[in-house]
mmCIF file of C-alpha atoms and ligand atoms in Angstrom:
data_model
loop_
_atom_site.group_PDB
_atom_site.id
_atom_site.type_symbol
_atom_site.label_atom_id
_atom_site.label_comp_id
_atom_site.label_asym_id
_atom_site.label_seq_id
_atom_site.Cartn_x
_atom_site.Cartn_y
_atom_site.Cartn_z
ATOM 1 C CA MET P 28 -30.580 66.718 4.230
ATOM 2 C CA GLN P 29 -30.747 70.204 6.341
ATOM 3 C CA HIS P 30 -33.159 72.847 5.862
ATOM 4 C CA ALA P 31 -32.548 75.326 8.524
ATOM 5 C CA ASN P 32 -30.436 78.387 9.273
ATOM 6 C CA ALA P 33 -27.168 77.693 9.816
ATOM 7 C CA GLU P 34 -25.983 81.434 9.122
ATOM 8 C CA GLU P 35 -23.655 80.335 6.541
ATOM 9 C CA SER P 36 -25.753 77.859 4.675
ATOM 10 C CA LYS P 37 -27.884 78.938 1.353
ATOM 11 C CA THR P 38 -31.199 78.440 2.646
ATOM 12 C CA PRO P 39 -33.214 76.394 -0.168
ATOM 13 C CA ALA P 40 -35.405 78.592 -1.911
ATOM 14 C CA THR P 41 -38.171 76.696 -0.352
ATOM 15 C CA ALA P 42 -38.982 75.930 2.901
ATOM 16 C CA PRO P 43 -39.718 72.591 3.779
ATOM 17 C CA THR P 44 -43.674 73.882 5.073
ATOM 18 C CA ASP P 45 -43.974 75.286 1.920
ATOM 19 C CA SER P 46 -45.826 73.094 -0.539
ATOM 20 C CA GLY P 47 -43.262 72.790 -2.713
ATOM 21 C CA THR P 48 -43.093 70.952 -6.293
ATOM 22 C CA PRO P 49 -45.882 67.819 -6.245
ATOM 23 C CA GLU P 50 -44.567 64.412 -6.535
ATOM 24 C CA GLU P 51 -46.387 63.921 -9.237
ATOM 25 C CA ARG P 52 -44.548 66.060 -11.181
ATOM 26 C CA TRP P 53 -41.392 64.379 -10.797
ATOM 27 C CA LEU P 54 -43.333 61.297 -11.338
ATOM 28 C CA LYS P 55 -44.343 62.042 -14.541
ATOM 29 C CA LEU P 56 -40.624 63.425 -15.353
ATOM 30 C CA LEU P 57 -38.928 60.429 -14.589
ATOM 31 C CA GLU P 58 -41.524 57.409 -16.074
ATOM 32 C CA GLY P 59 -39.962 55.651 -18.458
ATOM 33 C CA ARG P 60 -36.409 57.026 -17.817
ATOM 34 C CA PRO P 61 -34.354 54.149 -18.364
ATOM 35 C CA GLN P 62 -33.322 51.828 -15.313
ATOM 36 C CA TRP P 63 -29.679 51.767 -14.012
ATOM 37 C CA THR P 64 -27.289 50.131 -11.737
ATOM 38 C CA PRO P 65 -24.100 51.317 -11.026
ATOM 39 C CA GLN P 66 -21.186 48.790 -12.579
ATOM 40 C CA ASN P 67 -20.066 45.575 -10.526
ATOM 41 C CA GLY P 68 -17.823 47.090 -7.762
ATOM 42 C CA PRO P 69 -17.320 48.934 -4.748
ATOM 43 C CA LEU P 70 -19.705 51.856 -3.765
ATOM 44 C CA VAL P 71 -18.723 55.303 -2.316
ATOM 45 C CA VAL P 72 -22.154 57.483 -1.016
ATOM 46 C CA VAL P 73 -20.884 60.735 -0.130
ATOM 47 C CA SER P 74 -23.129 62.686 1.987
ATOM 48 C CA ALA P 75 -23.047 66.216 3.569
ATOM 49 C CA HIS P 76 -25.014 65.570 6.504
ATOM 50 C CA PRO P 77 -26.443 61.967 8.346
ATOM 51 C CA ASP P 78 -29.614 61.051 6.328
ATOM 52 C CA ASP P 79 -28.572 62.447 2.778
ATOM 53 C CA GLU P 80 -27.329 59.128 1.958
ATOM 54 C CA VAL P 81 -30.078 57.233 3.171
ATOM 55 C CA LEU P 82 -32.675 59.693 1.681
ATOM 56 C CA GLY P 83 -30.716 60.051 -1.459
ATOM 57 C CA ALA P 84 -29.139 56.180 -1.778
ATOM 58 C CA GLY P 85 -30.983 54.392 0.889
ATOM 59 C CA GLY P 86 -32.203 51.332 -1.043
ATOM 60 C CA LEU P 87 -29.292 51.065 -3.595
ATOM 61 C CA ILE P 88 -26.844 50.844 0.138
ATOM 62 C CA HIS P 89 -29.385 48.121 0.648
ATOM 63 C CA SER P 90 -29.462 46.337 -2.250
ATOM 64 C CA TRP P 91 -25.598 46.386 -2.790
ATOM 65 C CA ALA P 92 -24.513 45.341 0.874
ATOM 66 C CA ALA P 93 -27.146 42.347 0.637
ATOM 67 C CA ALA P 94 -24.889 41.225 -2.625
ATOM 68 C CA GLY P 95 -22.111 41.263 -0.271
ATOM 69 C CA ARG P 96 -20.432 44.332 -2.436
ATOM 70 C CA ALA P 97 -18.469 46.621 -0.863
ATOM 71 C CA VAL P 98 -20.216 49.784 0.496
ATOM 72 C CA THR P 99 -18.260 53.092 1.989
ATOM 73 C CA ILE P 100 -20.457 55.810 3.205
ATOM 74 C CA VAL P 101 -17.998 58.874 3.419
ATOM 75 C CA SER P 102 -20.326 61.409 5.887
ATOM 76 C CA VAL P 103 -18.955 65.070 5.583
ATOM 77 C CA THR P 104 -20.224 66.956 8.396
ATOM 78 C CA ASP P 105 -22.267 65.830 11.783
ATOM 79 C CA GLY P 106 -25.044 68.096 10.366
ATOM 80 C CA GLU P 107 -25.092 70.106 13.878
ATOM 81 C CA ALA P 108 -26.138 73.486 12.106
ATOM 82 C CA ALA P 109 -29.646 72.177 11.859
ATOM 83 C CA SER P 110 -30.094 73.232 15.003
ATOM 84 C CA PRO P 111 -27.476 75.270 16.307
ATOM 85 C CA ARG P 112 -28.934 76.055 19.724
ATOM 86 C CA ARG P 113 -28.954 72.387 20.147
ATOM 87 C CA PRO P 114 -25.929 71.090 21.987
ATOM 88 C CA GLY P 115 -24.547 68.025 21.234
ATOM 89 C CA LEU P 116 -26.684 67.437 17.856
ATOM 90 C CA ASP P 117 -23.500 66.326 16.446
ATOM 91 C CA LEU P 118 -23.492 63.130 18.439
ATOM 92 C CA VAL P 119 -26.853 62.619 17.917
ATOM 93 C CA ARG P 120 -27.050 62.766 14.614
ATOM 94 C CA ARG P 121 -24.059 60.449 14.191
ATOM 95 C CA ASP P 122 -25.579 57.749 16.749
ATOM 96 C CA GLU P 123 -28.953 58.254 14.181
ATOM 97 C CA LEU P 124 -26.862 57.342 11.152
ATOM 98 C CA LYS P 125 -25.652 54.056 12.625
ATOM 99 C CA GLY P 126 -28.723 52.891 13.706
ATOM 100 C CA ALA P 127 -30.005 53.818 10.312
ATOM 101 C CA LEU P 128 -27.440 51.860 9.101
ATOM 102 C CA ARG P 129 -28.049 48.898 10.932
ATOM 103 C CA LYS P 130 -31.904 48.771 9.905
ATOM 104 C CA LEU P 131 -30.732 49.363 6.200
ATOM 105 C CA CYS P 132 -27.936 46.604 5.977
ATOM 106 C CA GLN P 133 -27.508 43.418 7.780
ATOM 107 C CA THR P 134 -23.529 43.373 6.555
ATOM 108 C CA HIS P 135 -21.302 45.931 7.734
ATOM 109 C CA VAL P 136 -20.864 49.165 5.808
ATOM 110 C CA SER P 137 -17.928 50.879 6.659
ATOM 111 C CA VAL P 138 -18.439 55.168 7.472
ATOM 112 C CA VAL P 139 -15.628 57.312 7.109
ATOM 113 C CA ARG P 140 -16.620 60.851 8.882
ATOM 114 C CA ILE P 141 -14.477 63.854 8.333
ATOM 115 C CA GLY P 142 -16.260 65.622 10.785
ATOM 116 C CA LEU P 143 -16.317 69.224 8.692
ATOM 117 C CA PRO P 144 -18.282 72.160 10.034
ATOM 118 C CA ASP P 145 -21.795 72.077 9.051
ATOM 119 C CA GLY P 146 -22.560 74.735 6.134
ATOM 120 C CA ARG P 147 -18.820 75.337 5.641
ATOM 121 C CA VAL P 148 -17.852 72.380 3.629
ATOM 122 C CA GLY P 149 -16.709 75.097 0.600
ATOM 123 C CA HIS P 150 -13.753 76.116 2.688
ATOM 124 C CA TYR P 151 -12.378 72.441 2.906
ATOM 125 C CA ALA P 152 -12.578 71.374 -0.780
ATOM 126 C CA ASN P 153 -8.831 69.649 -0.366
ATOM 127 C CA ARG P 154 -9.520 67.960 2.603
ATOM 128 C CA VAL P 155 -12.526 65.887 1.206
ATOM 129 C CA ARG P 156 -10.790 65.492 -2.041
ATOM 130 C CA ASN P 157 -7.793 63.892 0.244
ATOM 131 C CA VAL P 158 -10.513 61.345 1.651
ATOM 132 C CA LEU P 159 -12.226 60.730 -1.596
ATOM 133 C CA LEU P 160 -8.706 59.719 -3.447
ATOM 134 C CA ALA P 161 -7.675 57.839 -0.210
ATOM 135 C CA VAL P 162 -10.990 55.188 -0.529
ATOM 136 C CA THR P 163 -11.266 55.611 -4.617
ATOM 137 C CA GLU P 164 -10.530 51.775 -5.937
ATOM 138 C CA PRO P 165 -10.617 50.484 -9.504
ATOM 139 C CA ARG P 166 -14.077 49.988 -11.166
ATOM 140 C CA MET P 167 -16.172 51.833 -8.200
ATOM 141 C CA THR P 168 -19.159 53.879 -8.688
ATOM 142 C CA LEU P 169 -19.194 57.244 -6.761
ATOM 143 C CA ILE P 170 -22.737 58.479 -5.542
ATOM 144 C CA ALA P 171 -22.656 62.296 -4.886
ATOM 145 C CA PRO P 172 -25.200 65.053 -3.885
ATOM 146 C CA TYR P 173 -26.637 66.831 -6.921
ATOM 147 C CA GLU P 174 -24.253 70.121 -7.267
ATOM 148 C CA ARG P 175 -27.242 72.424 -8.174
ATOM 149 C CA ASP P 176 -29.662 71.117 -5.191
ATOM 150 C CA GLY P 177 -29.553 74.401 -3.266
ATOM 151 C CA HIS P 178 -27.803 73.482 -0.383
ATOM 152 C CA CYS P 179 -24.114 75.085 0.026
ATOM 153 C CA ASP P 180 -22.669 71.706 1.550
ATOM 154 C CA HIS P 181 -24.664 69.759 -1.051
ATOM 155 C CA ASP P 182 -23.602 71.828 -3.797
ATOM 156 C CA ALA P 183 -19.815 72.136 -2.713
ATOM 157 C CA ILE P 184 -19.639 68.107 -2.796
ATOM 158 C CA GLY P 185 -21.340 67.556 -5.436
ATOM 159 C CA GLU P 186 -18.773 69.921 -7.444
ATOM 160 C CA ILE P 187 -16.108 68.392 -5.795
ATOM 161 C CA CYS P 188 -17.001 64.990 -7.093
ATOM 162 C CA ILE P 189 -17.700 65.741 -10.285
ATOM 163 C CA ALA P 190 -14.000 67.033 -10.677
ATOM 164 C CA LEU P 191 -12.606 64.209 -9.315
ATOM 165 C CA ALA P 192 -14.651 61.720 -11.559
ATOM 166 C CA ARG P 193 -13.548 64.144 -14.696
ATOM 167 C CA SER P 194 -10.010 63.694 -13.525
ATOM 168 C CA HIS P 195 -9.544 60.245 -12.247
ATOM 169 C CA GLY P 196 -12.046 58.161 -14.533
ATOM 170 C CA ILE P 197 -14.520 57.255 -11.896
ATOM 171 C CA ALA P 198 -17.791 56.272 -12.818
ATOM 172 C CA LEU P 199 -20.605 59.167 -11.373
ATOM 173 C CA ALA P 200 -24.137 59.205 -10.234
ATOM 174 C CA ARG P 201 -25.419 62.330 -8.205
ATOM 175 C CA TYR P 202 -28.737 62.071 -6.351
ATOM 176 C CA PRO P 203 -30.878 65.015 -5.435
ATOM 177 C CA ILE P 204 -32.342 65.844 -1.828
ATOM 178 C CA TRP P 205 -33.484 69.581 -2.143
ATOM 179 C CA ALA P 206 -34.089 69.997 -5.860
ATOM 180 C CA TRP P 207 -36.730 67.487 -5.741
ATOM 181 C CA HIS P 208 -38.418 69.956 -3.280
ATOM 182 C CA HIS P 209 -37.712 73.221 -4.943
ATOM 183 C CA ALA P 210 -37.304 72.580 -8.655
ATOM 184 C CA ASP P 211 -38.876 73.050 -11.371
ATOM 185 C CA PRO P 212 -39.497 69.193 -13.005
ATOM 186 C CA GLY P 213 -39.208 70.828 -16.793
ATOM 187 C CA SER P 214 -35.419 72.086 -16.246
ATOM 188 C CA PHE P 215 -34.389 68.098 -16.059
ATOM 189 C CA ALA P 216 -35.990 67.097 -18.964
ATOM 190 C CA ASP P 217 -33.175 66.723 -20.758
ATOM 191 C CA ALA P 218 -31.102 65.406 -17.786
ATOM 192 C CA HIS P 219 -29.709 62.026 -18.134
ATOM 193 C CA TRP P 220 -31.619 60.071 -15.859
ATOM 194 C CA GLY P 221 -31.361 56.900 -14.694
ATOM 195 C CA ARG P 222 -33.464 54.558 -12.159
ATOM 196 C CA PHE P 223 -32.052 52.397 -9.748
ATOM 197 C CA VAL P 224 -35.341 50.057 -9.056
ATOM 198 C CA LEU P 225 -35.907 49.042 -5.828
ATOM 199 C CA SER P 226 -36.760 45.728 -4.524
ATOM 200 C CA PHE P 227 -39.582 45.195 -1.559
ATOM 201 C CA GLU P 228 -36.889 44.476 0.862
ATOM 202 C CA GLY P 229 -34.808 47.330 -0.120
ATOM 203 C CA ARG P 230 -38.060 49.889 0.244
ATOM 204 C CA ARG P 231 -39.171 48.262 3.844
ATOM 205 C CA ALA P 232 -35.444 48.483 4.856
ATOM 206 C CA LYS P 233 -34.929 52.279 3.576
ATOM 207 C CA ALA P 234 -38.180 52.962 4.981
ATOM 208 C CA ARG P 235 -37.030 51.532 8.877
ATOM 209 C CA ALA P 236 -33.653 53.580 8.294
ATOM 210 C CA VAL P 237 -35.357 56.839 7.540
ATOM 211 C CA GLN P 238 -37.274 56.830 10.395
ATOM 212 C CA CYS P 239 -34.087 56.262 12.832
ATOM 213 C CA PHE P 240 -33.572 60.200 11.878
ATOM 214 C CA ALA P 241 -35.791 61.311 14.898
ATOM 215 C CA SER P 242 -34.200 64.404 15.260
ATOM 216 C CA GLN P 243 -34.666 65.867 11.585
ATOM 217 C CA LEU P 244 -38.016 64.438 11.217
ATOM 218 C CA HIS P 245 -39.202 65.504 14.649
ATOM 219 C CA PRO P 246 -37.034 68.087 15.904
ATOM 220 C CA PRO P 247 -38.117 69.486 19.367
ATOM 221 C CA ARG P 248 -38.470 73.463 18.509
ATOM 222 C CA ALA P 249 -39.267 73.329 15.033
ATOM 223 C CA PRO P 250 -42.041 71.792 12.642
ATOM 224 C CA PRO P 251 -41.467 68.189 11.513
ATOM 225 C CA VAL P 252 -40.472 67.230 8.210
ATOM 226 C CA PRO P 253 -43.596 67.531 6.533
ATOM 227 C CA LYS P 254 -45.095 64.320 4.695
ATOM 228 C CA HIS P 255 -45.355 65.798 1.511
ATOM 229 C CA VAL P 256 -40.821 66.509 1.865
ATOM 230 C CA LEU P 257 -40.830 62.624 2.678
ATOM 231 C CA SER P 258 -42.828 61.520 -0.456
ATOM 232 C CA HIS P 259 -40.048 62.424 -2.906
ATOM 233 C CA PHE P 260 -38.036 59.253 -0.945
ATOM 234 C CA GLU P 261 -40.571 56.514 -0.817
ATOM 235 C CA ARG P 262 -40.759 55.938 -4.501
ATOM 236 C CA GLN P 263 -40.322 52.700 -5.842
ATOM 237 C CA TYR P 264 -36.729 53.933 -7.482
ATOM 238 C CA GLU P 265 -34.100 55.858 -6.696
ATOM 239 C CA ALA P 266 -33.558 58.506 -9.678
ATOM 240 C CA PHE P 267 -29.888 59.320 -10.255
ATOM 241 C CA ILE P 268 -28.359 62.163 -12.601
ATOM 242 C CA LEU P 269 -25.781 60.645 -14.676
HETATM 243 ZN ZN1 LIG R 10 -28.238 67.499 3.706
#
C-alpha cells in the first residue's frame, strides 16, 4: 500500500483521508465482467510493500494454496518509507507479512524477499527482473501491481512485469491498489477485467490476514487507513486487469 510520504515516492493524487472514488462506482463497472482464474500452474505474486499482495490478491493466494498449488510471493521492499522516522519499521512489516500469510494459508507459501529501498524500486529494475527470472516456471501466472497505480514502486514493478511477461510468454494479471481510491472508473471501461470469485473461506481468511498489518491500519502518529479505503478490498471477488 504505502500512501505516505517517502521523499522519492510519488504520492497518489488522492490522500487516503480524502473520500476518494466511491466503492459503488467500481462495483457498477465490474458487475458482469467475466470470471477469471489463472491457468493450472504456479502462481508468483509480486508485491511492492508488505500488504499489497494480501490486499490485491489475498483471496486468490488462499485458494491457490488451499488447492495444493505452488504460490511464491516476491516481496520487493520492506515498506520502511511508510513512516521514515519509525526505526525498525522494515522488520515490523516483514513480521506482519509472515503473520498475514499464516492467517491466509494453512500450507506453506514461499516468500522471496528482495529488500530494495522503499520508494526507489525504479532504480533497481535489473535486480527485480533477475529475481523474477529465477522463480519463473512453466505454466506460471505472474500477478503484478497495476503499472499506473499512482505509487512509483507499484508502477515500476508493473512495467517490469509487463516487459518480462511479453518477452518470456508468461501469463500476466495486474491488481490495482491505489487506483481503486483515486482513479475514475470511467477510464477503465475498456480494460480487459477478470474477476476471481472468492469462496466464503477465502474472504474470511483474507479479512483476518488484512488485520495483521497493524502498522499500516493503525499507525502510531498518523490517521489510520479509513474504512472507505479498505472497502475496495472487501469484495466478493478480486478484480484483475488481464
Ligand atoms: Zn504498496
